[in-house]
Structures are given as structure tokens and as C-alpha cells.
Coordinates of C-alpha atoms in Angstrom, one line a residue:
M1 CA 25.9 17.4 20.8
S2 CA 23.6 17.7 17.8
S3 CA 20.1 15.7 20.0
K4 CA 21.6 18.2 23.2
L5 CA 21.2 21.5 21.0
F6 CA 18.0 20.4 19.0
K7 CA 15.9 19.0 22.0
N8 CA 17.0 22.4 24.2
P9 CA 13.6 23.5 26.0
I10 CA 14.3 27.0 24.4
Y11 CA 14.3 25.9 20.6
K12 CA 12.1 23.0 21.1
Y13 CA 9.0 25.3 22.6
H14 CA 9.7 28.7 21.4
R15 CA 11.7 27.4 18.2
E16 CA 9.4 29.4 15.7
L17 CA 9.8 32.7 17.6
L18 CA 13.7 32.3 17.6
L19 CA 13.7 31.6 13.6
W20 CA 11.7 34.8 13.3
G21 CA 14.2 36.9 15.3
I22 CA 17.0 35.5 13.3
D23 CA 15.5 37.0 9.9
I24 CA 14.5 39.7 11.0
F25 CA 17.7 39.9 12.3
I26 CA 19.0 39.4 9.2
V27 CA 16.5 42.0 7.4
L28 CA 17.9 44.4 9.5
V29 CA 21.5 43.8 8.7
S30 CA 21.2 43.5 4.9
F31 CA 19.3 47.0 4.8
F32 CA 22.1 48.5 7.0
L33 CA 24.3 47.4 4.1
A34 CA 22.1 48.4 1.5
Y35 CA 22.0 51.6 3.2
W36 CA 25.9 51.7 3.5
I37 CA 26.4 50.7 -0.2
K38 CA 24.2 53.9 -1.0
I39 CA 26.3 56.1 0.5
D40 CA 29.6 54.6 -1.0
F41 CA 30.5 52.8 2.2
E42 CA 31.2 55.9 3.8
I43 CA 30.6 56.6 7.8
P44 CA 27.5 58.6 8.7
D45 CA 27.7 62.0 10.4
F46 CA 25.7 61.3 13.0
D47 CA 25.6 65.3 14.3
Y48 CA 23.1 65.3 11.4
F49 CA 21.3 61.7 11.7
N50 CA 17.3 62.0 12.2
F51 CA 17.0 59.1 14.9
P52 CA 12.8 59.9 15.0
K53 CA 13.3 59.1 11.1
A54 CA 15.4 56.0 11.4
I55 CA 13.3 54.5 14.4
L56 CA 10.0 55.3 12.2
S57 CA 11.8 53.7 9.5
I58 CA 12.8 50.5 11.1
T59 CA 9.9 49.5 13.0
T60 CA 8.0 49.9 9.5
L61 CA 10.5 47.7 8.2
V62 CA 10.0 45.0 10.9
F63 CA 6.3 44.9 10.8
V64 CA 6.0 45.0 7.3
Y65 CA 8.2 41.8 6.9
S66 CA 6.7 40.3 10.0
V67 CA 3.8 40.3 8.4
S68 CA 4.8 38.8 5.2
F69 CA 6.7 36.2 6.9
R70 CA 3.5 35.0 8.6
L71 CA 1.3 35.0 5.3
F72 CA 4.1 32.9 3.8
R73 CA 4.7 30.5 6.7
I74 CA 8.4 31.1 6.7
H75 CA 8.9 29.6 9.7
K76 CA 6.8 26.5 9.4
S77 CA 9.3 24.7 7.2
L78 CA 11.9 22.9 8.8
W79 CA 15.5 24.5 7.7
K80 CA 17.0 21.0 7.5
Y81 CA 15.2 20.2 4.6
I82 CA 15.5 23.5 2.4
G83 CA 15.1 23.1 -1.0
Q84 CA 13.1 24.7 -3.8
V85 CA 10.0 25.2 -2.3
E86 CA 10.9 27.1 0.5
A87 CA 13.3 29.1 -2.0
Y88 CA 10.2 30.4 -3.9
R89 CA 8.6 31.2 -0.4
I90 CA 11.7 33.4 0.8
G91 CA 11.3 35.3 -2.1
M92 CA 7.8 35.7 -2.5
S93 CA 7.5 36.7 0.7
V94 CA 10.8 39.2 0.5
L95 CA 9.0 40.5 -3.0
C96 CA 5.4 41.4 -1.1
S97 CA 7.4 43.1 1.6
S98 CA 9.4 45.1 -0.7
V99 CA 6.3 46.3 -2.5
V100 CA 4.6 47.4 0.2
L101 CA 8.0 49.5 1.5
L102 CA 8.0 51.0 -2.1
V103 CA 4.7 52.0 -2.4
C104 CA 4.9 53.8 1.5
V105 CA 8.3 55.6 0.0
L106 CA 6.1 56.8 -2.8
V107 CA 3.1 58.3 -1.2
S108 CA 5.1 59.7 1.8
H109 CA 7.1 61.7 -0.4
I110 CA 10.5 60.5 1.1
E111 CA 13.4 61.3 -0.7
R112 CA 14.0 58.8 -3.7
F113 CA 17.0 58.1 -2.4
Y114 CA 15.3 55.2 -0.3
L115 CA 14.1 53.4 -3.6
G116 CA 17.3 51.7 -4.2
I117 CA 18.2 50.8 -0.4
V118 CA 14.2 49.0 -0.5
V119 CA 15.4 47.0 -3.7
T120 CA 19.0 46.2 -2.4
G121 CA 18.1 45.4 1.3
G122 CA 15.1 43.1 0.0
L123 CA 17.6 41.2 -2.6
L124 CA 20.4 40.8 -0.1
S125 CA 17.9 39.5 2.5
T126 CA 16.8 37.0 0.1
L127 CA 20.7 35.8 0.0
M128 CA 21.2 36.2 3.2
M129 CA 17.9 33.9 4.7
F130 CA 18.5 31.2 2.4
N131 CA 22.2 31.0 2.9
V132 CA 21.6 30.8 6.5
R133 CA 19.2 27.8 6.0
L134 CA 22.1 26.2 3.9
I135 CA 24.4 26.6 6.1
Y136 CA 22.5 25.0 9.1
R137 CA 21.9 22.1 7.1
T138 CA 25.4 21.0 6.2
F139 CA 26.0 22.3 9.7
R140 CA 23.7 19.6 11.0
K141 CA 24.9 17.3 8.4
H142 CA 28.6 17.6 9.7
L143 CA 27.2 16.9 13.3
N144 CA 25.6 13.7 12.3
R145 CA 28.2 12.4 10.6
S146 CA 30.6 13.2 13.1
E147 CA 28.6 11.8 15.9
A148 CA 28.4 7.9 14.3
A149 CA 30.2 6.3 11.7
K150 CA 28.0 5.8 9.0
R151 CA 27.3 2.3 7.0
N152 CA 28.1 2.6 3.0
A153 CA 25.0 2.6 0.7
L154 CA 23.8 2.2 -2.9
I155 CA 20.5 3.3 -4.2
I156 CA 19.4 1.1 -6.5
G157 CA 17.3 2.9 -9.5
A158 CA 18.3 6.4 -10.7
G159 CA 15.0 7.9 -11.6
D160 CA 12.7 10.2 -9.8
G161 CA 12.3 7.2 -6.6
G162 CA 16.1 7.1 -6.5
Y163 CA 16.5 11.0 -6.4
L164 CA 13.8 11.0 -3.8
M165 CA 15.7 8.5 -1.9
L166 CA 18.3 10.0 -2.1
K167 CA 17.0 13.5 -0.4
E168 CA 15.5 11.0 2.4
L169 CA 18.7 9.3 3.2
T170 CA 21.1 12.7 3.1
Q171 CA 18.8 14.6 5.2
N172 CA 17.5 11.8 7.2
E173 CA 19.8 11.2 10.3
K174 CA 17.8 8.2 11.6
Y175 CA 19.4 6.3 8.6
N176 CA 23.0 7.0 9.4
V177 CA 24.0 5.8 6.3
N178 CA 26.8 7.3 3.3
V179 CA 26.0 7.3 -0.1
V180 CA 28.0 6.1 -2.5
G181 CA 26.4 5.7 -5.8
F182 CA 23.8 4.8 -7.7
I183 CA 22.8 1.6 -9.5
D184 CA 20.6 1.6 -12.7
D185 CA 20.6 -0.6 -15.8
K186 CA 19.6 2.6 -18.1
K187 CA 21.9 5.3 -16.9
I188 CA 25.3 4.1 -15.9
G189 CA 27.8 6.8 -16.3
S190 CA 25.0 9.4 -15.2
V191 CA 25.4 11.9 -12.3
I192 CA 22.1 12.5 -10.3
S193 CA 22.6 15.4 -7.5
G194 CA 26.5 14.9 -7.7
Y195 CA 26.3 10.8 -7.0
K196 CA 27.3 8.9 -10.1
V197 CA 25.6 5.9 -11.4
L198 CA 28.0 3.2 -10.8
G199 CA 26.8 0.3 -12.9
D200 CA 23.7 -1.9 -13.6
T201 CA 22.6 -4.2 -11.2
Y202 CA 24.8 -6.9 -12.1
D203 CA 27.5 -5.0 -11.3
I204 CA 26.3 -4.6 -7.4
P205 CA 29.0 -7.2 -6.2
S206 CA 31.6 -5.2 -7.8
A207 CA 30.5 -2.2 -6.2
V208 CA 29.9 -3.9 -3.1
S209 CA 33.5 -4.9 -3.1
K210 CA 35.2 -1.6 -4.1
Y211 CA 33.4 0.8 -2.1
D212 CA 32.7 -1.6 1.1
V213 CA 28.9 -1.1 0.8
Q214 CA 26.6 -2.4 3.9
C215 CA 23.2 -2.1 2.8
A216 CA 21.2 -1.4 -0.3
F217 CA 17.7 0.1 -1.3
I218 CA 15.8 -0.1 -3.9
A219 CA 14.1 3.0 -5.5
I220 CA 11.9 1.7 -8.3
P221 CA 8.3 1.8 -7.7
S222 CA 7.2 0.7 -11.3
A223 CA 9.4 -2.3 -11.0
D224 CA 7.8 -6.0 -11.3
K225 CA 8.1 -8.9 -8.9
E226 CA 10.3 -10.8 -11.4
N227 CA 13.0 -7.9 -11.3
I228 CA 12.3 -7.4 -7.7
R229 CA 13.3 -10.9 -6.9
R230 CA 16.3 -10.4 -9.1
I231 CA 17.7 -7.8 -7.7
Y232 CA 16.8 -9.2 -3.9
D233 CA 18.9 -12.4 -4.9
I234 CA 21.7 -10.3 -6.2
C235 CA 22.0 -8.3 -2.7
Q236 CA 21.3 -11.4 -1.1
S237 CA 24.3 -13.6 -2.4
V238 CA 27.0 -10.5 -1.4
K239 CA 24.9 -9.9 2.1
L240 CA 23.1 -6.8 1.6
E241 CA 20.5 -5.5 4.0
T242 CA 18.1 -4.5 1.5
K243 CA 15.2 -1.9 2.1
I244 CA 12.5 -1.2 -0.6
M245 CA 10.5 1.9 -1.3
K246 CA 7.1 0.9 -1.9
D247 CA 5.3 4.3 -2.8
T248 CA 6.3 7.9 -3.8
H249 CA 2.8 9.9 -3.2
D250 CA 2.4 12.7 -0.9
I251 CA 5.8 13.2 -0.3
L252 CA 5.3 16.8 0.9
D253 CA 2.0 18.2 2.9
D254 CA 0.6 21.7 2.8
S255 CA 2.9 22.4 5.9
L256 CA 6.0 21.8 4.0
K257 CA 7.3 19.3 6.2
P258 CA 8.2 16.3 4.4
K259 CA 6.6 12.9 5.0
N260 CA 8.7 10.3 5.2
I261 CA 9.8 8.4 2.2
P262 CA 8.0 4.8 2.6
L263 CA 10.6 2.6 3.7
H264 CA 10.4 -1.0 4.4
D265 CA 12.1 -4.3 4.5
I266 CA 12.1 -6.4 1.7
S267 CA 8.7 -8.6 2.6
I268 CA 7.7 -12.1 0.7
E269 CA 4.9 -10.3 -0.8
D270 CA 7.6 -8.4 -2.4
L271 CA 8.6 -11.4 -3.9
L272 CA 5.6 -13.5 -4.9
G273 CA 2.9 -12.4 -6.6
R274 CA 2.3 -10.1 -9.6
G275 CA 1.5 -6.9 -7.6
E276 CA -0.5 -4.3 -9.1
V277 CA -3.4 -5.8 -12.0
H278 CA -3.7 -3.5 -14.8
L279 CA -7.6 -3.7 -15.0
D280 CA -10.2 -2.8 -17.6
Q281 CA -11.7 0.5 -15.1
S282 CA -14.5 1.1 -17.6
E283 CA -15.9 -2.3 -17.4
I284 CA -16.1 -2.7 -14.0
K285 CA -17.2 0.7 -13.2
S286 CA -19.7 -0.2 -15.5
Y287 CA -21.5 -3.1 -13.2
L288 CA -20.4 -1.3 -9.4
T289 CA -20.4 2.5 -9.7
D290 CA -23.6 3.8 -8.3
R291 CA -25.1 0.4 -7.5
I292 CA -25.9 -1.7 -4.3
V293 CA -23.1 -3.9 -3.6
A294 CA -23.0 -6.5 -1.1
V295 CA -20.4 -9.0 0.2
T296 CA -20.9 -12.0 2.1
G297 CA -17.8 -13.2 4.6
A298 CA -16.7 -9.6 4.4
G299 CA -14.6 -9.8 7.4
G300 CA -12.4 -12.2 6.0
S301 CA -9.1 -11.9 4.3
I302 CA -10.8 -12.1 0.7
G303 CA -14.1 -10.4 1.3
S304 CA -12.4 -7.5 3.2
E305 CA -9.9 -6.7 0.7
L306 CA -12.9 -7.1 -2.2
C307 CA -14.5 -4.5 0.0
R308 CA -11.9 -2.0 0.0
Q309 CA -11.4 -2.4 -3.9
I310 CA -15.1 -2.4 -4.4
V311 CA -15.4 1.3 -2.6
R312 CA -12.8 2.6 -4.9
F313 CA -15.3 2.6 -7.8
K314 CA -17.7 4.4 -5.5
P315 CA -20.7 1.9 -5.4
K316 CA -23.9 3.9 -4.1
K317 CA -24.3 1.8 -1.1
L318 CA -21.5 -1.6 0.2
V319 CA -23.3 -4.1 2.2
M320 CA -21.0 -5.8 4.1
I321 CA -22.3 -9.4 5.7
D322 CA -20.6 -11.5 7.9
I323 CA -21.4 -13.9 11.3
N324 CA -18.1 -12.6 12.5
E325 CA -18.8 -9.1 14.4
N326 CA -15.1 -8.5 15.2
Y327 CA -13.4 -8.5 12.0
L328 CA -16.4 -6.3 10.3
Y329 CA -16.4 -4.2 13.0
M330 CA -12.9 -3.3 12.3
L331 CA -13.5 -3.0 8.8
E332 CA -16.2 -0.5 9.5
Q333 CA -13.6 1.6 11.5
E334 CA -11.5 1.5 8.8
F335 CA -13.8 2.8 6.1
N336 CA -14.8 5.7 8.9
R337 CA -11.3 6.6 9.2
N338 CA -11.1 6.7 5.3
R339 CA -13.9 9.0 5.3
T340 CA -12.6 11.2 7.8
H341 CA -9.1 11.5 6.1
G342 CA -10.7 12.4 3.0
L343 CA -9.2 8.7 1.2
M344 CA -12.9 7.7 0.7
D345 CA -15.9 9.4 -1.1
K346 CA -18.6 10.2 1.6
D347 CA -21.1 10.0 -0.3
I348 CA -20.8 6.0 -0.2
E349 CA -23.6 4.2 2.3
I350 CA -21.8 1.8 3.9
V351 CA -23.9 -1.2 6.1
S352 CA -22.9 -4.2 8.1
I353 CA -24.9 -6.4 8.5
I354 CA -24.6 -10.0 11.3
T355 CA -26.1 -13.1 9.6
S356 CA -25.3 -16.4 8.8
I357 CA -25.5 -17.7 4.8
R358 CA -26.9 -20.8 6.8
D359 CA -29.8 -18.6 7.8
F360 CA -31.8 -18.6 4.1
T361 CA -34.9 -16.5 5.9
A362 CA -32.5 -14.1 7.3
L363 CA -30.4 -13.8 3.9
T364 CA -33.6 -12.9 2.2
D365 CA -34.7 -10.6 4.8
V366 CA -31.8 -8.5 4.3
F367 CA -31.7 -8.7 0.4
K368 CA -35.2 -7.8 0.4
K369 CA -34.4 -4.7 3.0
Y370 CA -31.2 -3.3 1.2
Q371 CA -31.9 -5.0 -3.0
P372 CA -28.0 -5.6 -3.9
E373 CA -27.7 -5.4 -7.5
V374 CA -24.9 -7.3 -7.3
V375 CA -23.6 -9.9 -4.9
F376 CA -19.8 -11.3 -4.2
H377 CA -19.6 -14.1 -1.9
A378 CA -16.7 -14.6 -0.3
A379 CA -18.0 -16.8 2.9
A380 CA -16.6 -20.1 3.7
H381 CA -14.8 -22.1 5.6
K382 CA -11.2 -23.1 4.0
H383 CA -9.4 -24.3 6.5
V384 CA -8.4 -28.3 5.1
P385 CA -7.5 -30.1 8.6
L386 CA -10.0 -28.5 10.0
M387 CA -13.0 -29.6 8.0
E388 CA -11.5 -33.0 7.7
T389 CA -12.6 -33.5 11.6
R390 CA -16.2 -31.6 11.2
P391 CA -16.7 -32.5 7.6
M392 CA -20.8 -31.6 8.3
E393 CA -19.9 -28.1 9.2
A394 CA -17.9 -27.5 5.8
I395 CA -21.2 -29.1 4.2
K396 CA -23.6 -26.8 5.9
N397 CA -21.8 -23.8 5.4
N398 CA -20.0 -24.2 2.1
V399 CA -22.5 -25.9 0.2
F400 CA -25.9 -25.4 1.9
G401 CA -25.0 -21.8 2.8
T402 CA -23.8 -20.7 -0.9
N403 CA -26.9 -22.7 -2.3
N404 CA -29.0 -20.2 0.1
V405 CA -27.3 -17.1 -1.1
I406 CA -27.7 -18.4 -5.1
K407 CA -31.6 -19.0 -4.0
A408 CA -31.5 -15.3 -2.2
C409 CA -30.2 -13.9 -5.6
I410 CA -32.4 -15.1 -7.6
K411 CA -35.2 -14.5 -5.5
N412 CA -34.7 -11.1 -4.9
K413 CA -33.6 -10.6 -8.7
V414 CA -30.0 -9.5 -8.1
S415 CA -28.6 -9.1 -11.5
R416 CA -25.0 -10.2 -11.1
F417 CA -23.2 -12.8 -8.8
I418 CA -19.6 -13.6 -8.4
M419 CA -18.7 -16.7 -6.0
I420 CA -15.0 -17.1 -4.9
S421 CA -13.8 -20.5 -5.0
T422 CA -10.5 -22.6 -5.0
D423 CA -7.9 -24.7 -6.6
K424 CA -8.6 -27.1 -4.0
A425 CA -12.1 -28.1 -5.8
V426 CA -10.2 -29.7 -8.9
N427 CA -9.9 -33.3 -8.3
P428 CA -10.5 -33.1 -4.2
T429 CA -9.4 -35.3 -2.0
N430 CA -10.2 -33.5 1.3
V431 CA -14.0 -32.2 2.2
M432 CA -13.3 -28.5 2.2
G433 CA -12.3 -29.0 -1.7
A434 CA -15.1 -31.3 -2.4
S435 CA -17.6 -28.7 -0.6
K436 CA -16.6 -25.9 -2.7
R437 CA -16.4 -28.4 -6.0
M438 CA -20.2 -28.7 -5.1
T439 CA -20.6 -25.3 -4.8
E440 CA -19.7 -25.0 -8.4
M441 CA -21.7 -27.3 -9.4
I442 CA -24.5 -25.6 -7.7
L443 CA -23.7 -22.3 -9.2
Q444 CA -23.2 -24.0 -13.2
A445 CA -26.7 -25.7 -12.2
N446 CA -28.5 -22.4 -11.5
G447 CA -26.4 -20.1 -14.6
N448 CA -29.2 -19.9 -16.8
N449 CA -32.1 -18.7 -14.5
G450 CA -32.9 -15.7 -16.5
V451 CA -32.8 -13.4 -14.2
T452 CA -29.3 -13.3 -12.2
K453 CA -25.6 -13.4 -14.1
M454 CA -23.4 -15.9 -12.4
A455 CA -20.1 -16.7 -12.5
A456 CA -17.2 -18.5 -9.9
V457 CA -13.5 -17.5 -9.6
R458 CA -10.9 -20.1 -8.9
F459 CA -7.4 -19.7 -7.7
G460 CA -5.3 -20.7 -5.4
N461 CA -3.3 -20.0 -1.7
V462 CA -3.4 -16.1 -0.9
L463 CA 0.0 -14.3 0.2
G464 CA -1.1 -13.2 4.4
S465 CA -4.3 -14.4 4.4
N466 CA -5.7 -15.4 7.7
G467 CA -4.3 -18.8 8.8
S468 CA -2.1 -19.1 5.7
V469 CA 1.3 -20.4 5.9
I470 CA 2.5 -16.7 5.4
P471 CA 1.1 -15.5 8.7
I472 CA 2.1 -19.1 10.7
F473 CA 5.7 -19.3 9.1
K474 CA 6.5 -15.4 10.5
G475 CA 5.1 -16.5 14.2
Q476 CA 7.4 -19.7 14.2
I477 CA 10.4 -17.5 13.2
A478 CA 9.5 -14.9 15.7
E479 CA 9.4 -17.4 18.0
G480 CA 13.2 -19.0 17.3
G481 CA 11.7 -21.6 15.3
P482 CA 11.7 -24.4 14.1
V483 CA 9.6 -23.7 11.2
T484 CA 7.5 -26.6 10.1
I485 CA 6.5 -27.8 6.6
T486 CA 4.4 -30.9 5.4
D487 CA 6.6 -32.2 3.3
K488 CA 9.8 -30.4 1.5
N489 CA 8.8 -31.3 -1.9
I490 CA 4.8 -29.8 -1.9
I491 CA 4.3 -26.5 -4.2
R492 CA 1.6 -24.4 -4.1
Y493 CA 0.5 -21.4 -6.6
F494 CA 0.2 -17.6 -4.3
M495 CA -0.9 -14.7 -5.6
T496 CA -1.5 -11.6 -2.9
I497 CA -4.5 -10.6 -1.6
P498 CA -4.9 -7.3 -3.7
E499 CA -4.1 -9.3 -6.6
A500 CA -6.6 -11.7 -6.3
A501 CA -9.6 -9.0 -5.4
Q502 CA -8.4 -6.8 -8.4
L503 CA -9.3 -10.2 -10.5
V504 CA -12.3 -11.4 -9.1
L505 CA -13.5 -7.9 -10.0
Q506 CA -12.5 -8.2 -13.5
A507 CA -13.6 -11.4 -13.8
G508 CA -17.0 -10.1 -12.2
F509 CA -17.5 -8.5 -15.6
Y510 CA -17.6 -11.2 -17.8
A511 CA -20.5 -13.2 -15.7
D512 CA -22.6 -15.0 -17.1
K513 CA -24.5 -18.6 -17.3
G514 CA -22.5 -19.9 -14.4
E515 CA -18.8 -20.1 -15.8
I516 CA -15.7 -20.8 -14.1
F517 CA -13.0 -18.3 -14.5
V518 CA -9.5 -19.4 -13.6
L519 CA -6.9 -17.0 -12.5
D520 CA -3.0 -17.0 -14.0
M521 CA -1.4 -18.3 -10.6
G522 CA 1.7 -17.8 -12.4
Q523 CA 4.8 -20.6 -11.2
P524 CA 3.9 -22.9 -8.3
V525 CA 6.3 -22.3 -5.3
K526 CA 7.9 -24.7 -3.3
I527 CA 7.1 -24.5 0.3
L528 CA 10.4 -25.1 1.4
D529 CA 12.2 -22.1 -0.9
L530 CA 9.6 -20.0 0.5
A531 CA 10.2 -21.1 4.2
E532 CA 14.4 -20.6 3.5
K533 CA 13.2 -17.0 2.1
M534 CA 11.6 -16.0 5.0
I535 CA 13.8 -16.9 7.4
R536 CA 16.4 -14.9 5.4
L537 CA 14.3 -12.3 5.2
S538 CA 14.1 -12.4 9.2
G539 CA 17.8 -11.5 9.4
Y540 CA 18.5 -15.1 10.3
K541 CA 20.4 -18.3 8.5
P542 CA 18.1 -21.8 7.7
Y543 CA 19.3 -24.6 9.3
E544 CA 21.5 -22.8 11.6
D545 CA 19.6 -19.9 13.5
I546 CA 16.1 -21.1 12.4
D547 CA 15.5 -24.8 11.7
I548 CA 13.2 -26.3 9.0
V549 CA 11.3 -29.5 10.2
E550 CA 9.6 -31.6 8.1
I551 CA 6.0 -33.2 9.8
G552 CA 4.3 -35.3 6.9
L553 CA 1.1 -34.2 4.9
R554 CA -1.9 -33.1 6.8
P555 CA -5.6 -34.8 6.7
G556 CA -6.8 -34.5 3.4
E557 CA -3.8 -32.5 1.7
K558 CA -2.4 -32.6 -1.5
M559 CA 1.3 -32.4 -2.8
F560 CA 0.4 -30.8 -5.4
E561 CA -2.6 -28.4 -6.7
E562 CA -4.4 -28.6 -10.0
L563 CA -6.7 -25.1 -11.7
R564 CA -8.7 -27.3 -14.2
L565 CA -10.5 -30.7 -13.9
D566 CA -9.5 -33.3 -16.6
G567 CA -12.8 -32.5 -18.9
E568 CA -12.9 -29.1 -18.8
T569 CA -12.1 -26.8 -21.9
T570 CA -10.7 -23.1 -21.5
T571 CA -10.4 -20.3 -23.5
R572 CA -8.4 -16.9 -22.6
T573 CA -10.8 -13.6 -22.1
K574 CA -9.6 -10.2 -22.8
N575 CA -7.6 -9.8 -19.7
N576 CA -4.3 -12.4 -20.2
L577 CA -4.6 -13.6 -16.6
I578 CA -7.9 -14.8 -16.5
F579 CA -9.2 -18.0 -18.2
K580 CA -12.9 -19.0 -18.7
N581 CA -13.9 -22.4 -18.4
N582 CA -16.9 -24.3 -19.9
V583 CA -20.0 -24.8 -18.3
M584 CA -21.0 -28.3 -16.5
D585 CA -23.8 -30.0 -18.0
I586 CA -25.9 -30.3 -15.1
T587 CA -29.8 -29.7 -14.4
M588 CA -31.5 -28.7 -11.1
E589 CA -33.1 -31.8 -10.7
E590 CA -29.9 -33.7 -10.5
I591 CA -28.3 -30.9 -8.3
N592 CA -31.4 -31.1 -6.0
E593 CA -30.6 -35.0 -5.5
K594 CA -27.2 -34.3 -4.7
L595 CA -28.5 -31.8 -2.1
K596 CA -31.2 -34.2 -0.5
E597 CA -28.7 -37.2 -0.4
L598 CA -26.0 -34.6 1.5
S599 CA -28.5 -33.3 3.7
E600 CA -29.8 -36.9 4.7
V601 CA -26.4 -38.1 5.3
I602 CA -25.4 -35.3 8.0
N603 CA -28.6 -34.9 9.5
E604 CA -28.2 -38.7 10.2
E605 CA -25.3 -38.1 12.2
A606 CA -23.2 -40.4 10.2
S607 CA -19.7 -40.8 10.5
N608 CA -16.9 -38.3 9.6
E609 CA -15.5 -41.3 7.0
K610 CA -19.5 -41.5 5.6
I611 CA -19.9 -38.0 5.0
K612 CA -16.6 -37.5 3.7
E613 CA -17.1 -40.3 1.1
C614 CA -20.7 -39.4 0.3
I615 CA -19.6 -35.5 -1.0
L616 CA -16.6 -37.1 -2.8
R617 CA -18.6 -39.5 -4.5
L618 CA -21.5 -37.0 -5.2
I619 CA -19.1 -34.9 -7.1
K620 CA -17.6 -37.3 -9.2
D621 CA -20.7 -38.9 -10.5
K622 CA -21.1 -36.1 -12.8
E623 CA -18.0 -36.2 -15.0
T624 CA -19.4 -35.0 -18.5
V625 CA -19.3 -31.6 -19.8
K626 CA -20.1 -29.6 -22.8
K627 CA -18.2 -30.0 -25.8

């Protein structure tokens, strides 16, 4: 019934005119009642009634109130969201109308008898307009309740987020839920807008049993990942459908039409990683704000997120370098949209450059033309099995490409260079990891160059990056399974893409003479547990709806990843999530000899096995480090 009523063409296309008519009718009724009250509820003597004067008064009344309603946009707001803002605008529009009418009465020398009618009529108009809207909202809720059976729901979190969630669930019929109460660890027994806090998060199972709850809404935007995991596990233990509020900014826009609460299904990213990292903004601003910054591999997962984080610090210019034109084009379009919507400073110049880091001449020309002061190097081949089949490509891109970027930085007097490394560079057993370890050695050999401050940042797997396990598992689940894992005992370190990018920016401030910064990756995650969680998050049961199949380790893959070499000593930086490894004692002569041997082996078109043996030997030739 409600869908037919509110989708009626008359209501749909003439809504504002219809609402204006209702409000003007309310005003006329209010002033009639005010007049009747003024004459002590007597019946007027129409033989002496001045009809021309009455018509003029009514016309003036309608005109003044219509103009005021338009100025305060009374008919733009949705009645079902009636609240403090709408009440304020109604009150202000009636007040302005009353002031104008009082002035009209005073300057036109009409009997002072009408002054009281103007005041009383205004008060009655305000009360009746607001109450009509409340009745409408109650009517809508009653229709929605009668049309479909609602599921009982808990709101977890009784703070500001919980209050906003309550308004959304009770006013937005698309959720079709009946809120039975709140859950909060600190406000047990409190009452929020008429709904009681039923207990703390450990009381969820008893509340579910007592109130027959089918779904839960987590409304604690400030909660850390550990608490989200704990709450989610409790909800899953009682088979609650669970959604989460991720942000509460800008709930209302200028039109008074509330934006939808950003409510999402729990994702694996909500359960892993640590979320927003607390950065020292002043340190990062000191080397990024008003500077020319370049990012290689800008179209990739880490590179693109680095670009997004960098523009928040308002660089003078961002030079995005990549060989993949599609990814780079999409990132450029994203920034253009952000500019249009006022989400990015319009003074930041964005430059997209298609070039390969393998081409030293082209790279030097780019640096010479745009003169970057800070360079983040994220370009690399990263997929372990693919690099096992084409080791020469890993060496050409990762090793010699990185060497080109470092040489171009020093030649063009770049003040700061930060390179992205990986935990696979530690005691590598595969070509990709060995190539990244070689880049760390190149960096440290060039560290004391007297021109460019340098550092590498080493971290593990990034959630949701291109080709990582998360999107692969998602695709397999969407296809009905099976989900394939290499080994049921394999473990990996994970962090989210924004978290990794933020820590890279922070570590960049500490860059000096080729240090390797290691990010605290938290606790390692068993891939089997990850697969099971993702299947449950998709609404299926592991091994029943979606099977998990072990396929064996891929070429070059290790069971466990490490973050430090045996000989490396580590010290903590000011940021508790960033550690610094000491600089390896390696000279430019030694690194040039290694690069020469690598160049010869790939140019002679040696076998994959010989190339792999060569690079693994070269990175292990130098085990001594500064003590």
C-alpha cells in the first residue's frame, strides 16, 4: 500500500506543490482559530463582516508565508526525517512571517486587535506544521511495519555512531528491522532514545536467545581491529547476520536529505590489519607539502594508494610514472573526479607519465623535466610463480630498473628516495625475493652518496592488492568453489593497503643513508583460517557449501615468511610500528661486479635454473654487516 501511495504520479511529480498547499492550509486554519480565540469563540456577525478586507488579509497572509517557506526551503526536506533541523527551519520561517505581518499591521493603522491574532496564529502554525509531519512519519512507519515481518536486531555500540544507526534503521524502511536494544561495554542499563542497553558484548548470546535476534549492526567507528574481530566472532557463534558502520561523516547535506549511513557487510579487511595508522603529520608534511613528488609504479596497488595518501599532504606537483597506461589513466580520472567534488586541492598539479624504469634515458629525461624532490619507487614485478618461469624479467625490471631509478635520482639531485621492498627479500628461495634483496643491496651501496637520502621499506602481504590471495579467494567463492590453498599450515603476514602506504610515508621521513625500515606486521595469519573466514563472510559454510582444497606449494614459495636477515640488528624508531635495520657494509665496486655478472648471465640467454642459481649466489656472497 505504501509503495503505491508514495509512488503515485501526483505525489511523485508535484510533491513540493502538494506540501506547500498543505502547509498554507495549516496556516489558514491556524489563523482562523486565532481569530476565533480572540473573539472568545463567538460566531461572527456576517451582516457587518468586511469581506474585501478579509480577502486582502488572507492574500497578504498567504503571500508572506509562501515567500518565507521558499526562503527557508521548507518543502525540500523529507517529512519522514523530521527532526531538530526541520523544526528549527519551520520555527524561523514562521517567526519571519510573523515579524513581517506585525509590521504590516502597525504601518497600515489596522486595529491593534489583529496583533494578537498574528502572534497566536504563528504559534499555532508552528505546532500544527510540526505535528502533521510527526503524524506522517508515524503513518509511514506503521505502513512499513504492517506490510512485512521485521527481523529483530541489536545495535552494538551506544555512542554517537549507535544513535545515528538507530535513526537510520528506524526511519529507512529498506532495512526492515525491529531494533530491540543496544549492546555496549560501558553503558549497561542506559536508555538511548527509548531503547535500553541490554548488556555488554559478552551478553550478545543471551540477548539473541531472549529477544529472538536475527541480525546485528556494529556502530563503533573508533573500534580497533582486535575488538571488531572479537565482536564478529561472538556474533558468528550465535549465527547473527552482521553489518558494520565504517564512517559517520557528512550524514546530512545542504538539502537536508540525509545521506545513507555507510553500512557494509563485514569484510576480511575489517578483521585483519590494524586500520588507520597514527602518523606524525608534521614530519610527513615537512618533506611532502609544496614539494614535487614522483611515484614509480603509480598505477599499482601500493603505488596508487601512495598517490592518494600523498595528495592529502598537498604537494606542489605529483608525477605518476607507470608503464601500464590503463591503471594510470584510471587513477588520473579518480583525481579529476575528486577535484570536481572538492575532495582534493585544486592547486595540486597531477602529471601522468608512461615510461619504463628499464629505460634509463627516458627516466632521466622525466626527472630532468619535472625535477622531483621526493621519489617513491613502487614499480616491480611481484608474483613469485610467474617470476620463476621468467627470471630474466624479474632481474631486468626489479634489479636493473631499480638501479636506473637510483642513478636517475642521484644524477638529478633528488633529495629523498624511498623504495618499496618485501618480506620475500629475507633469505629468499625464489627469484622474485632474490631480485628484491638485490635492490636492497644496491640501495645500501648507494646510501652514502652525498646527494639523495635513501631508504627501503620492507613489509609483507597487502590485503586486496592486485593478484593477492584475497581477490583470488573472492573469485573462487563467487564461482562456488573450491577455494584452493597451497598448504594448510602455511602462514603469512598481512596489512591493509592504506596502512602500508601510511607507514611508508612515515618511514620516508627517517630516510638517510640506505636504511631498511621494517614494518610491524602484527600477528601472522594462517591461510587456512583466512579461507574459512572469507567463506563464512560470504554466507557459506566451509567444507559443506564451499570446499577448501590443498594444491601444494608453488614454485619458489616458502611456508613461512621472515622480516629480518639473521645478521641484521634492529632498532625502534619514534613510531612503534616502524623498525630500522642497520646498513649493510657493501661498496659500489662490489655491487657493480654483481650487476655485471647478472647482466652477462641474462644476456647469454642462460637457462632459468642458471639465472636463479646466479642471483641467489650473488645475494649470499655478502653476509657481513656493520656491527
